[in-house]
Short mmCIF file of C-alpha atoms in Angstrom, two decimals:
data_model
loop_
_atom_site.label_atom_id
_atom_site.label_comp_id
_atom_site.label_asym_id
_atom_site.label_seq_id
_atom_site.Cartn_x
_atom_site.Cartn_y
_atom_site.Cartn_z
CA MET A 1 160.92 93.11 64.10
CA SER A 2 164.66 93.75 63.92
CA ALA A 3 166.98 96.18 62.17
CA PRO A 4 168.30 95.20 58.74
CA GLU A 5 171.84 93.98 58.33
CA MET A 6 174.03 96.80 56.99
CA ILE A 7 177.09 96.23 54.82
CA SER A 8 179.10 99.45 54.44
CA MET A 9 181.73 99.82 51.75
CA GLY A 10 184.27 102.62 51.43
CA CYS A 11 184.61 105.79 53.47
CA ARG A 12 183.84 106.70 57.05
CA LEU A 13 180.98 108.89 55.85
CA ASN A 14 179.35 105.78 54.40
CA ILE A 15 179.75 104.01 57.73
CA ALA A 16 178.14 106.92 59.58
CA GLU A 17 175.32 107.16 57.06
CA SER A 18 174.67 103.42 57.32
CA GLU A 19 174.09 103.78 61.04
CA THR A 20 171.77 106.73 60.49
CA LEU A 21 169.92 104.77 57.82
CA ARG A 22 169.49 101.82 60.17
CA GLN A 23 168.05 104.09 62.87
CA ASN A 24 165.77 105.86 60.38
CA LEU A 25 164.33 102.58 59.11
CA ALA A 26 163.68 101.41 62.66
CA ALA A 27 161.95 104.71 63.50
CA ASN A 28 159.72 104.24 60.45
CA ASN A 29 158.87 100.63 61.33
CA ILE A 30 160.59 99.11 58.31
CA ASP A 31 160.93 95.41 59.05
CA GLY A 32 164.55 94.42 58.59
CA ASP A 33 164.25 90.73 59.48
CA ASN A 34 164.63 89.63 55.87
CA LEU A 35 166.57 92.59 54.55
CA ILE A 36 170.25 93.30 53.86
CA ILE A 37 171.27 96.81 52.76
CA VAL A 38 174.57 97.25 50.95
CA ASN A 39 175.86 100.84 51.09
CA SER A 40 178.13 100.87 48.05
CA CYS A 41 181.30 102.77 47.16
CA ALA A 42 182.22 104.12 43.72
CA VAL A 43 185.59 105.75 44.43
CA THR A 44 187.51 103.25 42.24
CA ASN A 45 186.75 100.34 39.93
CA GLU A 46 188.16 98.10 42.65
CA ALA A 47 185.68 99.53 45.16
CA VAL A 48 182.82 98.70 42.78
CA ARG A 49 184.19 95.18 42.29
CA GLN A 50 184.35 94.69 46.05
CA THR A 51 180.79 95.96 46.39
CA ARG A 52 179.54 93.45 43.81
CA GLN A 53 181.51 90.72 45.58
CA ALA A 54 179.93 91.68 48.92
CA ILE A 55 176.45 91.48 47.35
CA ARG A 56 177.10 87.99 45.99
CA ARG A 57 178.56 86.79 49.29
CA ALA A 58 175.64 88.22 51.26
CA LYS A 59 173.11 86.44 49.06
CA LYS A 60 175.03 83.16 49.18
CA ASP A 61 175.15 83.30 52.98
CA ASN A 62 171.52 84.48 53.29
CA PRO A 63 169.58 83.14 50.29
CA GLU A 64 166.22 83.88 51.90
CA LYS A 65 166.94 87.59 52.40
CA ASN A 66 166.24 90.52 50.10
CA ILE A 67 169.20 92.72 49.16
CA ILE A 68 168.81 96.45 48.49
CA VAL A 69 171.82 98.34 47.16
CA THR A 70 172.29 102.04 47.85
CA GLY A 71 175.23 104.45 48.04
CA CYS A 72 177.53 106.04 45.48
CA ALA A 73 178.07 103.10 43.13
CA ALA A 74 174.33 102.46 43.03
CA GLN A 75 173.78 106.12 42.19
CA VAL A 76 176.38 106.19 39.41
CA ASP A 77 175.38 102.92 37.71
CA PRO A 78 172.03 101.64 39.05
CA ALA A 79 171.39 99.39 36.03
CA MET A 80 174.55 97.39 36.69
CA PHE A 81 173.36 96.48 40.19
CA ALA A 82 169.76 95.90 39.06
CA ASP A 83 171.09 93.38 36.56
CA MET A 84 172.64 91.31 39.34
CA PRO A 85 170.37 88.34 40.14
CA GLU A 86 171.09 88.78 43.86
CA THR A 87 169.63 92.30 43.94
CA THR A 88 166.05 93.05 44.98
CA ALA A 89 166.14 96.84 44.53
CA VAL A 90 168.48 99.78 43.94
CA VAL A 91 167.98 103.01 45.89
CA GLY A 92 169.85 106.23 45.09
CA ASN A 93 171.92 108.37 47.43
CA PHE A 94 169.24 111.03 47.82
CA ASP A 95 166.38 108.54 47.79
CA LYS A 96 167.77 106.56 50.71
CA TYR A 97 166.57 109.31 53.05
CA ASP A 98 162.99 108.20 52.38
CA ALA A 99 162.38 105.05 54.41
CA ALA A 100 159.48 104.06 52.15
CA ASN A 101 161.95 103.34 49.36
CA PHE A 102 163.20 100.35 51.31
CA LYS A 103 159.84 98.63 50.90
CA LEU A 104 160.42 98.49 47.15
CA GLY A 105 160.74 95.24 45.32
CA LEU A 106 160.17 93.01 48.32
CA GLN A 107 157.14 91.39 46.65
CA SER A 108 158.46 91.55 43.10
CA ASN A 109 160.52 89.19 40.98
CA ARG A 110 162.04 92.11 39.10
CA PRO A 111 164.58 94.50 40.69
CA GLU A 112 163.19 97.99 41.12
CA ILE A 113 165.28 101.14 40.63
CA ARG A 114 164.47 104.21 42.67
CA VAL A 115 167.29 106.62 41.79
CA SER A 116 166.79 110.37 41.33
CA ASP A 117 169.06 112.54 39.18
CA ILE A 118 171.46 113.62 41.92
CA MET A 119 172.84 116.50 39.83
CA ARG A 120 169.38 118.11 39.78
CA ILE A 121 169.01 118.05 43.57
CA THR A 122 169.28 121.61 44.87
CA GLU A 123 167.71 121.20 48.31
CA THR A 124 169.89 121.21 51.37
CA THR A 125 170.81 117.68 52.25
CA PRO A 126 168.37 115.89 54.57
CA HIS A 127 170.02 116.05 57.96
CA MET A 128 172.00 113.03 59.03
CA VAL A 129 173.07 112.37 62.60
CA SER A 130 174.76 109.14 63.65
CA ALA A 131 175.04 108.05 67.25
CA PHE A 132 176.62 104.61 67.53
CA ALA A 133 175.59 102.74 70.66
CA ASP A 134 179.09 101.30 71.05
CA ARG A 135 180.95 104.58 70.54
CA SER A 136 181.45 107.68 72.59
CA ARG A 137 181.58 110.03 69.58
CA ALA A 138 178.61 111.02 67.45
CA PHE A 139 178.63 112.22 63.84
CA VAL A 140 176.64 115.08 62.37
CA GLU A 141 176.57 115.45 58.59
CA ILE A 142 176.62 119.18 57.85
CA GLN A 143 177.10 119.00 54.09
CA ASN A 144 176.87 116.60 51.17
CA GLY A 145 178.05 116.61 47.57
CA CYS A 146 180.94 118.44 45.94
CA ASP A 147 181.26 121.28 43.43
CA HIS A 148 184.85 120.45 42.46
CA ARG A 149 185.91 118.09 39.70
CA CYS A 150 189.20 116.45 40.64
CA THR A 151 190.27 114.32 37.70
CA PHE A 152 190.50 111.10 39.73
CA CYS A 153 187.15 111.41 41.49
CA ILE A 154 183.71 110.08 40.53
CA ILE A 155 182.11 111.05 43.84
CA PRO A 156 180.38 114.28 42.64
CA PHE A 157 178.35 112.09 40.27
CA GLY A 158 177.39 109.84 43.17
CA ARG A 159 176.72 112.60 45.69
CA GLY A 160 175.69 115.56 43.54
CA ASN A 161 176.63 119.20 43.97
CA SER A 162 177.42 120.66 47.37
CA ARG A 163 174.41 121.15 49.64
CA SER A 164 174.61 122.47 53.20
CA VAL A 165 172.45 121.90 56.28
CA PRO A 166 171.15 125.14 57.85
CA ALA A 167 173.13 126.09 60.95
CA GLY A 168 170.09 126.13 63.21
CA ILE A 169 169.33 122.49 62.42
CA VAL A 170 172.96 121.51 63.02
CA VAL A 171 172.97 123.24 66.41
CA GLU A 172 169.72 121.50 67.40
CA GLN A 173 171.17 118.11 66.53
CA VAL A 174 174.42 118.77 68.38
CA GLN A 175 172.43 119.85 71.44
CA ALA A 176 170.32 116.69 71.25
CA LEU A 177 173.46 114.54 71.16
CA VAL A 178 174.96 116.34 74.14
CA ASP A 179 171.69 115.86 76.00
CA LYS A 180 172.06 112.12 75.36
CA GLY A 181 175.49 112.17 76.99
CA PHE A 182 177.87 112.31 74.03
CA GLN A 183 181.09 114.08 74.89
CA GLU A 184 182.36 114.58 71.35
CA VAL A 185 180.68 115.45 68.06
CA VAL A 186 182.36 115.07 64.67
CA LEU A 187 181.19 117.29 61.81
CA THR A 188 181.24 115.27 58.60
CA GLY A 189 180.49 115.70 54.91
CA VAL A 190 181.92 115.12 51.48
CA ASP A 191 183.65 118.54 51.37
CA VAL A 192 183.01 120.16 54.75
CA THR A 193 185.14 123.25 54.06
CA SER A 194 182.72 124.16 51.24
CA TYR A 195 179.94 124.54 53.80
CA GLY A 196 177.53 127.43 53.46
CA PRO A 197 177.51 129.33 50.14
CA ASP A 198 174.20 127.73 49.10
CA LEU A 199 172.49 128.95 52.29
CA PRO A 200 170.96 132.39 52.92
CA GLY A 201 173.68 134.81 53.96
CA ALA A 202 176.40 132.41 52.75
CA PRO A 203 177.74 131.38 56.18
CA THR A 204 181.14 129.71 56.35
CA LEU A 205 182.33 126.64 58.22
CA GLY A 206 184.00 128.93 60.75
CA MET A 207 180.72 130.72 61.38
CA LEU A 208 178.94 127.39 61.89
CA ILE A 209 181.57 126.27 64.40
CA GLU A 210 181.27 129.56 66.31
CA ARG A 211 177.50 129.13 66.46
CA ILE A 212 177.77 125.55 67.75
CA LEU A 213 180.26 126.47 70.45
CA LYS A 214 178.21 129.49 71.53
CA HIS A 215 174.81 127.78 71.66
CA VAL A 216 175.95 124.41 73.00
CA PRO A 217 178.36 125.52 75.75
CA GLU A 218 178.24 122.13 77.48
CA LEU A 219 179.74 120.35 74.44
CA PRO A 220 183.28 119.43 75.56
CA ARG A 221 184.79 118.37 72.24
CA LEU A 222 184.11 119.24 68.61
CA ARG A 223 186.10 117.52 65.85
CA LEU A 224 186.21 118.03 62.09
CA SER A 225 186.53 115.45 59.35
CA SER A 226 188.81 115.91 56.32
CA LEU A 227 189.49 119.53 55.30
CA ASP A 228 190.54 121.10 52.01
CA GLY A 229 193.43 123.28 53.19
CA ILE A 230 192.99 125.92 50.49
CA GLU A 231 189.52 126.70 51.93
CA ILE A 232 190.73 127.31 55.49
CA ASP A 233 190.08 131.04 55.83
CA ASP A 234 191.28 133.33 58.64
CA ARG A 235 188.21 132.71 60.80
CA LEU A 236 188.55 128.94 60.61
CA PHE A 237 192.33 129.15 61.09
CA ASP A 238 191.87 131.17 64.28
CA LEU A 239 189.37 128.63 65.60
CA LEU A 240 191.62 125.66 64.77
CA THR A 241 194.57 127.26 66.56
CA GLY A 242 192.85 129.09 69.40
CA GLU A 243 189.62 127.30 70.39
CA LEU A 244 190.40 124.58 72.94
CA ARG A 245 187.05 122.84 72.47
CA LEU A 246 187.92 122.31 68.78
CA MET A 247 190.22 119.30 68.74
CA PRO A 248 193.88 119.70 67.64
CA HIS A 249 193.59 117.05 64.93
CA ILE A 250 193.47 118.30 61.35
CA HIS A 251 193.12 115.88 58.47
CA LEU A 252 194.05 117.48 55.15
CA SER A 253 193.10 116.38 51.67
CA LEU A 254 196.64 116.67 50.25
CA GLN A 255 196.46 113.87 47.61
CA SER A 256 200.02 114.56 46.38
CA GLY A 257 203.17 116.44 47.27
CA ASP A 258 204.12 117.27 43.68
CA ASN A 259 202.90 120.43 41.96
CA MET A 260 202.60 118.93 38.48
CA ILE A 261 200.58 116.00 39.78
CA LEU A 262 198.38 118.38 41.78
CA LYS A 263 197.67 120.30 38.58
CA ARG A 264 196.84 117.11 36.72
CA MET A 265 194.53 116.16 39.57
CA LYS A 266 192.89 119.62 39.29
CA ARG A 267 193.58 120.26 42.94
CA ARG A 268 193.49 123.92 43.95
CA HIS A 269 196.51 124.05 46.25
CA SER A 270 200.24 123.80 45.69
CA ARG A 271 202.86 121.87 47.63
CA GLU A 272 204.19 125.13 49.05
CA GLN A 273 200.76 126.25 50.24
CA ALA A 274 200.21 122.96 52.07
CA ILE A 275 203.57 123.13 53.82
CA ASP A 276 203.05 126.79 54.75
CA LEU A 277 199.59 126.04 56.18
CA VAL A 278 200.91 123.27 58.43
CA GLU A 279 203.83 125.41 59.59
CA ARG A 280 201.46 128.24 60.55
CA LEU A 281 199.03 125.88 62.28
CA LYS A 282 201.71 124.23 64.38
CA ALA A 283 203.42 127.54 65.16
CA ARG A 284 200.18 128.75 66.75
CA ARG A 285 199.15 125.43 68.30
CA PRO A 286 202.08 122.97 68.51
CA GLU A 287 199.99 120.04 69.77
CA ILE A 288 198.05 119.84 66.50
CA ALA A 289 198.39 116.40 64.90
CA ILE A 290 198.25 116.35 61.11
CA GLY A 291 196.53 113.68 59.05
CA ALA A 292 196.47 113.50 55.27
CA ASP A 293 195.06 111.63 52.28
CA ILE A 294 197.75 110.85 49.69
CA ILE A 295 197.40 108.92 46.44
CA ALA A 296 200.34 106.77 45.32
CA GLY A 297 200.98 106.25 41.62
CA PHE A 298 198.66 108.81 40.07
CA PRO A 299 198.95 108.71 36.24
CA THR A 300 202.23 110.19 34.90
CA GLU A 301 203.84 110.14 38.38
CA ASP A 302 207.58 109.55 37.93
CA ASP A 303 210.22 108.85 40.57
CA ALA A 304 210.90 112.53 41.28
CA MET A 305 207.20 113.31 41.63
CA PHE A 306 206.78 110.37 43.98
CA ALA A 307 209.76 111.59 46.02
CA ASN A 308 207.91 114.89 46.51
CA SER A 309 204.90 113.04 47.93
CA ARG A 310 207.15 111.09 50.23
CA SER A 311 208.96 114.18 51.47
CA ILE A 312 205.78 116.16 52.11
CA ILE A 313 204.91 113.58 54.76
CA GLU A 314 208.00 114.73 56.63
CA GLN A 315 207.56 118.43 55.90
CA CYS A 316 203.92 118.44 56.97
CA ASP A 317 204.59 116.12 59.93
CA VAL A 318 201.85 113.69 58.87
CA VAL A 319 201.15 111.20 61.68
CA HIS A 320 197.66 110.07 60.64
CA GLY A 321 198.06 108.99 57.02
CA HIS A 322 195.48 107.52 54.65
CA ILE A 323 197.49 106.19 51.72
CA PHE A 324 195.61 105.09 48.62
CA PRO A 325 197.19 103.22 45.71
CA TYR A 326 195.78 104.84 42.59
CA SER A 327 193.13 102.82 40.81
CA PRO A 328 191.51 104.16 37.64
CA LYS A 329 187.82 104.89 37.79
CA GLN A 330 185.90 104.62 34.54
CA GLY A 331 184.33 107.95 33.63
CA THR A 332 187.06 110.11 35.17
CA PRO A 333 189.63 112.11 33.16
CA ALA A 334 192.52 110.48 35.06
CA ALA A 335 191.52 107.05 33.77
CA LYS A 336 192.46 108.25 30.26
CA MET A 337 195.89 109.52 31.28
CA PRO A 338 199.11 107.44 30.91
CA GLN A 339 198.99 104.94 33.76
CA VAL A 340 201.75 103.92 36.15
CA ASP A 341 202.59 100.20 36.31
CA GLY A 342 200.51 98.43 38.95
CA HIS A 343 203.52 96.86 40.69
CA VAL A 344 205.15 100.30 40.95
CA ILE A 345 201.96 101.76 42.43
CA LYS A 346 201.80 99.01 45.03
CA GLU A 347 205.44 99.52 46.01
CA ARG A 348 205.05 103.30 46.25
CA ALA A 349 201.98 102.95 48.46
CA LYS A 350 203.97 100.64 50.72
CA ILE A 351 206.80 103.17 50.98
CA LEU A 352 204.39 106.00 51.80
CA ARG A 353 202.72 103.92 54.52
CA GLU A 354 206.11 103.07 56.01
CA THR A 355 207.08 106.75 55.97
CA VAL A 356 203.91 107.73 57.83
CA SER A 357 204.39 104.84 60.23
CA ARG A 358 207.92 105.99 61.16
CA ARG A 359 206.69 109.54 61.66
CA ALA A 360 203.80 108.30 63.80
CA ARG A 361 206.07 106.13 65.96
CA SER A 362 208.26 109.11 66.73
CA TRP A 363 205.20 111.23 67.51
CA ARG A 364 203.71 108.66 69.85
CA GLN A 365 207.03 108.29 71.64
CA SER A 366 207.15 112.06 72.16
CA LEU A 367 203.86 111.84 74.07
CA VAL A 368 205.25 109.47 76.72
CA GLY A 369 205.36 111.32 80.02
CA SER A 370 202.62 113.75 79.02
CA ARG A 371 199.12 114.03 80.40
CA GLN A 372 196.32 113.63 77.85
CA ASN A 373 192.57 114.04 78.13
CA ILE A 374 191.11 110.77 76.85
CA LEU A 375 187.56 110.15 75.68
CA THR A 376 186.98 106.50 76.52
CA GLU A 377 185.24 104.12 74.15
CA MET A 378 182.05 102.38 75.22
CA SER A 379 183.65 98.97 74.69
CA GLY A 380 187.15 97.82 75.56
CA ASP A 381 189.80 99.71 77.49
CA THR A 382 190.84 102.30 74.95
CA GLY A 383 190.06 105.88 74.06
CA TYR A 384 191.29 108.80 72.01
CA SER A 385 193.24 111.85 73.01
CA GLU A 386 192.37 115.30 71.74
CA ASN A 387 194.95 114.89 68.94
CA PHE A 388 193.46 111.49 68.07
CA ALA A 389 196.15 109.26 69.53
CA ARG A 390 194.74 105.91 70.59
CA VAL A 391 195.41 105.17 74.27
CA ARG A 392 194.92 101.93 76.18
CA PHE A 393 194.36 102.05 79.95
CA ASP A 394 191.97 100.77 82.62
CA ALA A 395 188.84 102.56 81.47
CA SER A 396 186.30 100.20 83.04
CA ALA A 397 184.75 102.80 85.31
CA ASN A 398 184.77 105.66 82.83
CA LYS A 399 182.94 104.52 79.70
CA GLY A 400 182.09 107.43 77.43
CA GLN A 401 183.77 109.94 79.71
CA ILE A 402 186.74 112.28 79.35
CA VAL A 403 189.45 111.43 81.85
CA PRO A 404 193.01 112.72 82.43
CA VAL A 405 195.53 110.00 81.66
CA GLU A 406 199.29 109.92 82.15
CA ILE A 407 201.07 108.33 79.17
CA VAL A 408 203.67 105.81 80.37
CA ASP A 409 204.59 103.68 77.33
CA VAL A 410 203.98 102.81 73.66
CA GLN A 411 202.97 99.33 72.48
CA ASP A 412 201.71 98.16 69.07
CA LYS A 413 200.78 101.60 67.71
CA GLN A 414 198.96 102.43 70.94
CA LEU A 415 199.90 104.63 73.82
CA ILE A 416 199.71 103.00 77.25
CA GLY A 417 198.43 105.14 80.08
CA ARG A 418 197.15 105.22 83.62
CA ILE A 419 194.51 107.46 85.08
CA ALA A 420 196.22 110.55 86.48
CA ALA A 421 195.92 111.25 90.17
#
């Protein structure tokens, strides 16, 4: 009996959940020899198209295997995937936590749908912990779903409302990962800064971090996934700038640098608030590296609005940029707004990527001559610094360990280092 083949579409959270799903099915003795699971993405119409394409390709390459589709696109439109002749079953985002659902349809000629109404789920999310055998970092999902309704986003309808994992369970899982030898844990979720209000006592993300650091003192490195800057309160700010075990790498969900576009997106922050937050963070902890999600070509975006998005990359010193060309998603308010020409969107995305790339090159060059603590990967000769710079060096004897490395050069978007004496 072997694990099923996993095909993960979309975000890093999907990738982490796919690994957890694979491990959960193995633990429950689900035979994966003849099974392919496609973890779908619904973020744009293009993402759905690519998911359908991946399903067809998987069936063509493996005609004897059963294909079960799960994930956000399957949750939003299960009938569409059930109608595909390649599909054996469709399992919803909440239902995928039950391994028994992956036995569905395997003896049937008719696709089965096992999809709960995600908007009616009020329980805390079943706990997800992902420990990749070939990676030195592990992922703990502390929250799922989202209570906000950004006009471009379909994800709340694929993930449901925000649900948090009780702090005690999170601490137990972090401790278990440290006991297995992991040197870094990443806290993940759909909207991690919304952690806690659905739990007794309404703890905050800052309180959760304090509890982890207190009760798992042997954890060397704790990292956070994408943050909504407007929800960074004083407690979390003090931890980000003053707690050395919390990594100086902050990825912000900016989405745009223009105030009118932010309003049309129904984002809750302004351009000025984002810039002020980064200035205060870096004033207190200069080594912090800023990442950001930015959408190019959101509906109604004109040249001046685009220029504001381009300039915020400079003003917020973004060195880890995720640039997304806008793609309308059926069912979202933004899809009904006046659209920007597709060629213009593509060109603007290219310009934003080039702007981030120039900023990142300058940042990497500034690290030459410094000493960085590198967590080495389990495969290859690379690792990541505390501020998430990728470093290549002779790591053969230090797999999965944190080692001091002197940075001597930059090549192909990687820092080159040697183990410090």
